[in-house]
Short mmCIF file of N, CA and C in Angstrom, two decimals:
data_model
loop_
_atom_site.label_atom_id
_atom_site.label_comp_id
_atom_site.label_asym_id
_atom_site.label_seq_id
_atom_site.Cartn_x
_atom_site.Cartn_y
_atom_site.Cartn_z
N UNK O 22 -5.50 19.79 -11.66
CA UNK O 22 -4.91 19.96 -10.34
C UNK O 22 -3.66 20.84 -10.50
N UNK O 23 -3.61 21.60 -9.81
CA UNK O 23 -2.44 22.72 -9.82
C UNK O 23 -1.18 21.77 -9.00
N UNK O 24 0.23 22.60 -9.53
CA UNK O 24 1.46 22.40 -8.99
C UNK O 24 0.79 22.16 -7.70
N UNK O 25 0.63 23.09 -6.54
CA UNK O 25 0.36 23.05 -5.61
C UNK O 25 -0.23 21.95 -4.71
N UNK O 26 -1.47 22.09 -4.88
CA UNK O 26 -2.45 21.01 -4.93
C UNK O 26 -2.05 19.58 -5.63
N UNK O 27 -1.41 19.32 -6.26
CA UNK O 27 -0.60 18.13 -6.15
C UNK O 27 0.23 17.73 -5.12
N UNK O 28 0.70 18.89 -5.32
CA UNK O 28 2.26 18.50 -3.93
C UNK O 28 1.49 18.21 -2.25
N UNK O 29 0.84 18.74 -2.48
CA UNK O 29 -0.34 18.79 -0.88
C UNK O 29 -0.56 17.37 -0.56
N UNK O 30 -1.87 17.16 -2.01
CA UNK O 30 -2.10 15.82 -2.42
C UNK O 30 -0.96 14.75 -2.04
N UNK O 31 0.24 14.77 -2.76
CA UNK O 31 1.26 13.26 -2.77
C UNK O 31 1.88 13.66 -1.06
N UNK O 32 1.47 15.02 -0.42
CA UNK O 32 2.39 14.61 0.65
C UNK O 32 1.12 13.99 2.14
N UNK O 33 0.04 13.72 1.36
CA UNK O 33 -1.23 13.57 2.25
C UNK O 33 -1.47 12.26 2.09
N UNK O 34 -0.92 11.65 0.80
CA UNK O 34 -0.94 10.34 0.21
C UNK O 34 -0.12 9.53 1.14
N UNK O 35 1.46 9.80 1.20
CA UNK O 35 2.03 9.72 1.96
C UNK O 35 1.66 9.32 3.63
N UNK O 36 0.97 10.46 4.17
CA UNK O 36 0.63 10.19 5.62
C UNK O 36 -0.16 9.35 5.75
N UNK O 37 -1.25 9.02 5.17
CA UNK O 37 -2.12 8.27 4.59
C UNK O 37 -1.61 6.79 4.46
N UNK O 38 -0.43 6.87 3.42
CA UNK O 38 0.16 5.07 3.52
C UNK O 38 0.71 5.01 5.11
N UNK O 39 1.78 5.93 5.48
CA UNK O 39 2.36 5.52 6.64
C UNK O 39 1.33 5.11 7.91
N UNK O 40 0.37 5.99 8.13
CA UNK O 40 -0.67 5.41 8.89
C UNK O 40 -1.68 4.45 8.73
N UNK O 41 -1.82 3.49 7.37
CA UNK O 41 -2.64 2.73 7.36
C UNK O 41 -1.45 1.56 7.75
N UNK O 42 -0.04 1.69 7.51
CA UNK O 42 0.93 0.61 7.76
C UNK O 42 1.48 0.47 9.13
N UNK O 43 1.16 1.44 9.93
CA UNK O 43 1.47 1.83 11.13
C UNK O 43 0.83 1.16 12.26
N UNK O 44 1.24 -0.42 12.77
CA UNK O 44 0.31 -1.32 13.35
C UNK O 44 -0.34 -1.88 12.98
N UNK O 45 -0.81 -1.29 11.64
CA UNK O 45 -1.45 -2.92 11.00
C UNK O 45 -0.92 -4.37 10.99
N UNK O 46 -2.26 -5.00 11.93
CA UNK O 46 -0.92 -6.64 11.60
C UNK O 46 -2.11 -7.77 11.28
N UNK O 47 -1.63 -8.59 10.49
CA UNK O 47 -2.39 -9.75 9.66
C UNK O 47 -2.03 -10.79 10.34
N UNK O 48 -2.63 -11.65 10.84
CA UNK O 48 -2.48 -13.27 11.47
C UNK O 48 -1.95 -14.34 10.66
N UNK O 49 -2.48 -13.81 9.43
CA UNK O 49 -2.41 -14.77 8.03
C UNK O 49 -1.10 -14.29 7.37
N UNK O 50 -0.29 -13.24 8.08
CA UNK O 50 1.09 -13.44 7.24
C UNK O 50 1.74 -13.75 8.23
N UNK O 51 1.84 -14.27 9.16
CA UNK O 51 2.32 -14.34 10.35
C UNK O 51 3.96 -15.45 9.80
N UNK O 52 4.87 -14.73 10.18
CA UNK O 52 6.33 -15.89 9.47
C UNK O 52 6.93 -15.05 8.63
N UNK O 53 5.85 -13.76 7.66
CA UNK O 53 6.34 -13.74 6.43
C UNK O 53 7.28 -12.42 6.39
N UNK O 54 8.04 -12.08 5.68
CA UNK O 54 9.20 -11.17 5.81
C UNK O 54 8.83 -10.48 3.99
N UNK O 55 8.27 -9.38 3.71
CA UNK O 55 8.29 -8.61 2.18
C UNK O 55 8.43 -7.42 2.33
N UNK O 56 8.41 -6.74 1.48
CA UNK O 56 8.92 -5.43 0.92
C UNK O 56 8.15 -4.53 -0.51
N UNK O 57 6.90 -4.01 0.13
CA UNK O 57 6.69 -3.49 -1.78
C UNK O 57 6.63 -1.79 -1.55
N UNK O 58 6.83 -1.39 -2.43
CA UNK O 58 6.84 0.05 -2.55
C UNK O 58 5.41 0.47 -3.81
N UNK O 59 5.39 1.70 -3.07
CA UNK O 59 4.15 2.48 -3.57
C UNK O 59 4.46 3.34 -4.15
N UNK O 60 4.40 3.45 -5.89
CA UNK O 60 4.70 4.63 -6.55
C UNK O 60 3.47 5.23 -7.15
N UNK O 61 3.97 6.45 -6.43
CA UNK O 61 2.78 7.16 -6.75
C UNK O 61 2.78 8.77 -7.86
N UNK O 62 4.30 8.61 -7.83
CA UNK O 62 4.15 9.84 -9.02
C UNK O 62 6.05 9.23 -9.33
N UNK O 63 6.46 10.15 -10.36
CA UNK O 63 7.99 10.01 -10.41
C UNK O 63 8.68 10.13 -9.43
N UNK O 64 8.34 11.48 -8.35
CA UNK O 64 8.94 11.74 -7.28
C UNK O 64 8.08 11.39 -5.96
N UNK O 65 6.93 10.35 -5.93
CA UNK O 65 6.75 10.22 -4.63
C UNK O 65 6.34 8.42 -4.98
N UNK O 66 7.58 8.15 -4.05
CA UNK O 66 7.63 6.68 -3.06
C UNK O 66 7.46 6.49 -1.75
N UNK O 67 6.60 5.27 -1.51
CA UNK O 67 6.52 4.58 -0.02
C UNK O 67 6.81 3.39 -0.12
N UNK O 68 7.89 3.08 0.66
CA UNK O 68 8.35 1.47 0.36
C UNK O 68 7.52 1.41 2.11
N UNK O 69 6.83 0.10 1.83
CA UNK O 69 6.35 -0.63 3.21
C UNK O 69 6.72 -1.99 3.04
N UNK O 70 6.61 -2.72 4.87
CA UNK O 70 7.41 -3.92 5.04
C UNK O 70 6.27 -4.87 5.84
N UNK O 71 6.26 -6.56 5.58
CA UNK O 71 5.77 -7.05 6.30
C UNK O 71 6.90 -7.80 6.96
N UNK O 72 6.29 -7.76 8.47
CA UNK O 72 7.69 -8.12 9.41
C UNK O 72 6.49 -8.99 10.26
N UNK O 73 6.89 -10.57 10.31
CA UNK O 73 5.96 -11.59 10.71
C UNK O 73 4.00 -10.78 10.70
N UNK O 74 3.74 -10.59 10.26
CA UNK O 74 2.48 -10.05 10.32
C UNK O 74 1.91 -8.68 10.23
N UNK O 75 3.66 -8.14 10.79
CA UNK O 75 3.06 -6.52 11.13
C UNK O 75 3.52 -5.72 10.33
N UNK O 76 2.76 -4.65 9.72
CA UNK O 76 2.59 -3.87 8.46
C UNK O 76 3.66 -2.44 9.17
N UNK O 77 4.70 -1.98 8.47
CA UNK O 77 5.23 -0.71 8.92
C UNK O 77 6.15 0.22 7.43
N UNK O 78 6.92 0.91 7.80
CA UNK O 78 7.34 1.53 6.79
C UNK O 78 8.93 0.65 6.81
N UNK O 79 9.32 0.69 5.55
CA UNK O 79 10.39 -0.11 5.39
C UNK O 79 11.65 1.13 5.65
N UNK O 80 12.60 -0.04 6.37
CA UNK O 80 13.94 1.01 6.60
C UNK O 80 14.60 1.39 4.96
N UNK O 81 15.45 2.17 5.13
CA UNK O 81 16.38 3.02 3.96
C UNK O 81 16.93 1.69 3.14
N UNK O 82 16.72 1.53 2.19
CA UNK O 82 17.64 0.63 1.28
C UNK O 82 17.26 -0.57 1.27
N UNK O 83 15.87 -1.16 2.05
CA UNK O 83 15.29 -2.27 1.99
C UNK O 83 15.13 -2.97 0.55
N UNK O 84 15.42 -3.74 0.34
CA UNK O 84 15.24 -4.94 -0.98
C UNK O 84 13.60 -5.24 -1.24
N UNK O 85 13.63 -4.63 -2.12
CA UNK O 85 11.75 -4.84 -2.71
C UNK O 85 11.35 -5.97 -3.48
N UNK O 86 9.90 -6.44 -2.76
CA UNK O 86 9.84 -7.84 -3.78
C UNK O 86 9.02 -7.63 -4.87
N UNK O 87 8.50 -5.97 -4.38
CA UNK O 87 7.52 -5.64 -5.52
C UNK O 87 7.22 -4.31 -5.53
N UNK O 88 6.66 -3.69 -6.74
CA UNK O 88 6.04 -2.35 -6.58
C UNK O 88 5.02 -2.14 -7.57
N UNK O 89 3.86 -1.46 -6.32
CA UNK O 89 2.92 -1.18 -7.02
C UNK O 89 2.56 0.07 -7.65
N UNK O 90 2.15 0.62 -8.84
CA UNK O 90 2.22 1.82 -9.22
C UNK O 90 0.56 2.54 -9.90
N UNK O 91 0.30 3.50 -9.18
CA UNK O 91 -0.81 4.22 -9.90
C UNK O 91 -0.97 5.09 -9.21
N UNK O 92 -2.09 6.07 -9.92
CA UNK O 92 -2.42 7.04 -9.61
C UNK O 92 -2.69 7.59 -8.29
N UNK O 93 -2.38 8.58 -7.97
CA UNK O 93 -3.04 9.37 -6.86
C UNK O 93 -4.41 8.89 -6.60
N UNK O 94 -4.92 9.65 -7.83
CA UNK O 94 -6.91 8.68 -7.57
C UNK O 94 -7.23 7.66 -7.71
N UNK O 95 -6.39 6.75 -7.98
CA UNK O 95 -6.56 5.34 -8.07
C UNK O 95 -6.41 5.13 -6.44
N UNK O 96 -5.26 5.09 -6.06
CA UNK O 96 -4.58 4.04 -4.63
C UNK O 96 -6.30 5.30 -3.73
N UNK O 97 -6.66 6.40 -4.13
CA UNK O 97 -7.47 6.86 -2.93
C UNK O 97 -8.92 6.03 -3.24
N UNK O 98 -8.91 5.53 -4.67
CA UNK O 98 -10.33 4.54 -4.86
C UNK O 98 -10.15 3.59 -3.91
N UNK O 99 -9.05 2.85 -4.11
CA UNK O 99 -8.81 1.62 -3.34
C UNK O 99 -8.79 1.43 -1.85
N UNK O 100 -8.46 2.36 -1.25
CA UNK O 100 -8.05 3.26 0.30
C UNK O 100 -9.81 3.54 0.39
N UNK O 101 -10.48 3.83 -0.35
CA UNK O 101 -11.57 4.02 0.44
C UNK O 101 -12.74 2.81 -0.12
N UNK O 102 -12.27 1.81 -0.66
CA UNK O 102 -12.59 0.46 -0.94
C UNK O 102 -14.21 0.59 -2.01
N UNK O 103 -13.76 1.46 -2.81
CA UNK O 103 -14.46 1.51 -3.87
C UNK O 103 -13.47 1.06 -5.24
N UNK O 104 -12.61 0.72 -5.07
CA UNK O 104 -12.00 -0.45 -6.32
C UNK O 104 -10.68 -1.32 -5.41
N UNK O 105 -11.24 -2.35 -5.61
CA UNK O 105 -10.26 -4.02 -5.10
C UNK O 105 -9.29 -3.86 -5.72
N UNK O 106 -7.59 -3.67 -4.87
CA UNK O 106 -6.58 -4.02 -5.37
C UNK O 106 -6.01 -4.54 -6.62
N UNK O 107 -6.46 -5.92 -6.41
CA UNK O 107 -6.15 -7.28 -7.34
C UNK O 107 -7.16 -6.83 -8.69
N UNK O 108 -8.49 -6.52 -8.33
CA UNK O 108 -9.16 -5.94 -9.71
C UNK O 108 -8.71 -4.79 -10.93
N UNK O 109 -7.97 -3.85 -9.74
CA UNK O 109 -7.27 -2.65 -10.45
C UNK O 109 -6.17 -2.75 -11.04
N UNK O 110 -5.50 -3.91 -10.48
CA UNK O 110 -4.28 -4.39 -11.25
C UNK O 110 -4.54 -5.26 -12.35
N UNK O 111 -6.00 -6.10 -12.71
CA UNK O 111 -6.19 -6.96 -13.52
C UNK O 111 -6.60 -5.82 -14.73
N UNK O 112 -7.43 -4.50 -14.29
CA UNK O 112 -7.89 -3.78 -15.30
C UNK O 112 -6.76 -2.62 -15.81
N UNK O 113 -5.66 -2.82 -15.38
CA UNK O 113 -4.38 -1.44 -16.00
C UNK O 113 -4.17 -0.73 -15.34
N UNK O 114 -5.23 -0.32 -13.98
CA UNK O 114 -4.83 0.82 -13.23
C UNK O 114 -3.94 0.75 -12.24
N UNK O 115 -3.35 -0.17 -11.97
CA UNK O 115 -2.01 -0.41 -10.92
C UNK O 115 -1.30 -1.06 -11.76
N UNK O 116 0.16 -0.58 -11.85
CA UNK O 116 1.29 -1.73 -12.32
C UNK O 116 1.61 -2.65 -11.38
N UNK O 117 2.10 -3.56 -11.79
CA UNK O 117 3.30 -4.41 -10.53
C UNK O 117 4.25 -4.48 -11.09
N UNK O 118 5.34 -4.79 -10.39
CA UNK O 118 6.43 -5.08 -11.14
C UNK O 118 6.86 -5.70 -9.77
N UNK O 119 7.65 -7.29 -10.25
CA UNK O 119 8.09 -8.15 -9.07
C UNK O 119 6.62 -9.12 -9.33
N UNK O 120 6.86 -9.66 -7.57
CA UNK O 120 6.08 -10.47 -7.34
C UNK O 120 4.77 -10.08 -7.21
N UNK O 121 4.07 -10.65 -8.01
CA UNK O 121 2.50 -10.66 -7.48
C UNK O 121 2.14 -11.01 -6.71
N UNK O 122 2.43 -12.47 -5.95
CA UNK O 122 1.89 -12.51 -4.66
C UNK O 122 2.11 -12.10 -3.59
N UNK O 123 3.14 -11.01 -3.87
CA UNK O 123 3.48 -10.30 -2.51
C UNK O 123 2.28 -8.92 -2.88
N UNK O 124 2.11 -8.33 -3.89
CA UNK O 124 1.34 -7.86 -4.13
C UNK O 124 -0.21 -7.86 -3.38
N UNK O 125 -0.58 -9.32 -3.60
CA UNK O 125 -1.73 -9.70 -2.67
C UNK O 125 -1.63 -9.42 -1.33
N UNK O 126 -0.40 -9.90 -0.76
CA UNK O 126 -0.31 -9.86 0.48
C UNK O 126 -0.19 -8.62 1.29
N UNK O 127 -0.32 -7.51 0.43
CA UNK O 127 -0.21 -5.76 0.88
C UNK O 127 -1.38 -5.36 0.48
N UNK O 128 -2.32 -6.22 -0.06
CA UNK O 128 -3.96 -5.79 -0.48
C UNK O 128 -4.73 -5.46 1.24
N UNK O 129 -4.09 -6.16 1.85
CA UNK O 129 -4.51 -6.16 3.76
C UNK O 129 -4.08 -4.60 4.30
N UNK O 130 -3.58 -3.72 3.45
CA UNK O 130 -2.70 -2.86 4.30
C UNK O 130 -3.54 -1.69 3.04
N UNK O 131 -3.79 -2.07 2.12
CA UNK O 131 -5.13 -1.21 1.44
C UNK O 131 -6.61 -1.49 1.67
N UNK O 132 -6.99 -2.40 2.51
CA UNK O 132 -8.48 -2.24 3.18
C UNK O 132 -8.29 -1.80 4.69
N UNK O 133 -8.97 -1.10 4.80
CA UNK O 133 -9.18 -0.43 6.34
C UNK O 133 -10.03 -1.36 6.57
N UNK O 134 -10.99 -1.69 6.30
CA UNK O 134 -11.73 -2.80 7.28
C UNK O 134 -11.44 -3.76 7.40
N UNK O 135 -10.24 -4.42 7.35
CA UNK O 135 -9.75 -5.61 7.62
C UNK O 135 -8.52 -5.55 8.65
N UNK O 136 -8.32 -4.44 9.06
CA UNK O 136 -7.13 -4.51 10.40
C UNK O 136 -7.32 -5.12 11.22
N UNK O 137 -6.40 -5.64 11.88
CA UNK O 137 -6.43 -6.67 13.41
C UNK O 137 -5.46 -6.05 14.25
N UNK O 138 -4.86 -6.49 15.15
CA UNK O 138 -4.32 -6.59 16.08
C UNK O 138 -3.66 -7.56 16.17
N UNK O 139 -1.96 -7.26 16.87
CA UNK O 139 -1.43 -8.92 17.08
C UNK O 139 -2.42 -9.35 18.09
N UNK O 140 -2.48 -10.57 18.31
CA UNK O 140 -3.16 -11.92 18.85
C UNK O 140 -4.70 -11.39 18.59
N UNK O 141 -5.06 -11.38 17.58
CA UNK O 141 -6.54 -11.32 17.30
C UNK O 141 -6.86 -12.57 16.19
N UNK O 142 -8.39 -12.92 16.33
CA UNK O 142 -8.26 -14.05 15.84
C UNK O 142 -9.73 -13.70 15.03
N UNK O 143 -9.99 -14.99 14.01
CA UNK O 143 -10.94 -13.94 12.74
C UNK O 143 -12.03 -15.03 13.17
#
């Protein structure tokens, strides 16, 4: 992958997290208040927030409970749900660092087929 075509790449990655976090909201975190960030190269971070249920981008200087780290082609395996979160982290290809179970709890905000709506019910 060229300079270029990287930079394209991490800034597409980017739009990509912000819009899968953008209204996503879970029933099942409903109460819960976290923080994990998405590293995806040295120079490209997405810190996202769960705020009672609803998935968004975290403000400037937010306190992280966790961060997950891998590849460009990794987080796009996972994003298009040809490798499970929690599996990719059991096999080396995602770091964590922090909490793991907050970890889990942002696995909802890497499946597209599992979005809801506030007051939706499963």
């Amino acid at each position: 992958m060229t300079t270029r075509t990287h930079v394209l790449a991490m800034s597409q990655a980017r739009k990509l997290i912000e819009a899968l976090a953008a209204g996503r909201y879970d029933a099942r975190l409903r109460g819960i208040r976290k923080v994990c960030a998405v590293q995806l190269s040295d120079d490209e971070r997405i810190v996202v927030e769960i705020a009672d249920g609803s998935f968004g981008i975290a403000p400037d200087g937010a306190s992280e409970d966790c961060q997950l780290s891998c590849s460009l082609d990794d987080f796009l395996r996972i994003f298009r749900g040809e490798q499970n979160l929690i599996t990719a982290i059991m096999q080396g290809r995602v770091g964590v660092r922090g909490d793991l179970g907050v970890a889990q709890m942002f696995q909802s905000v890497f499946s597209p087929g599992d979005q809801q709506t506030p007051g939706a019910t499963r």
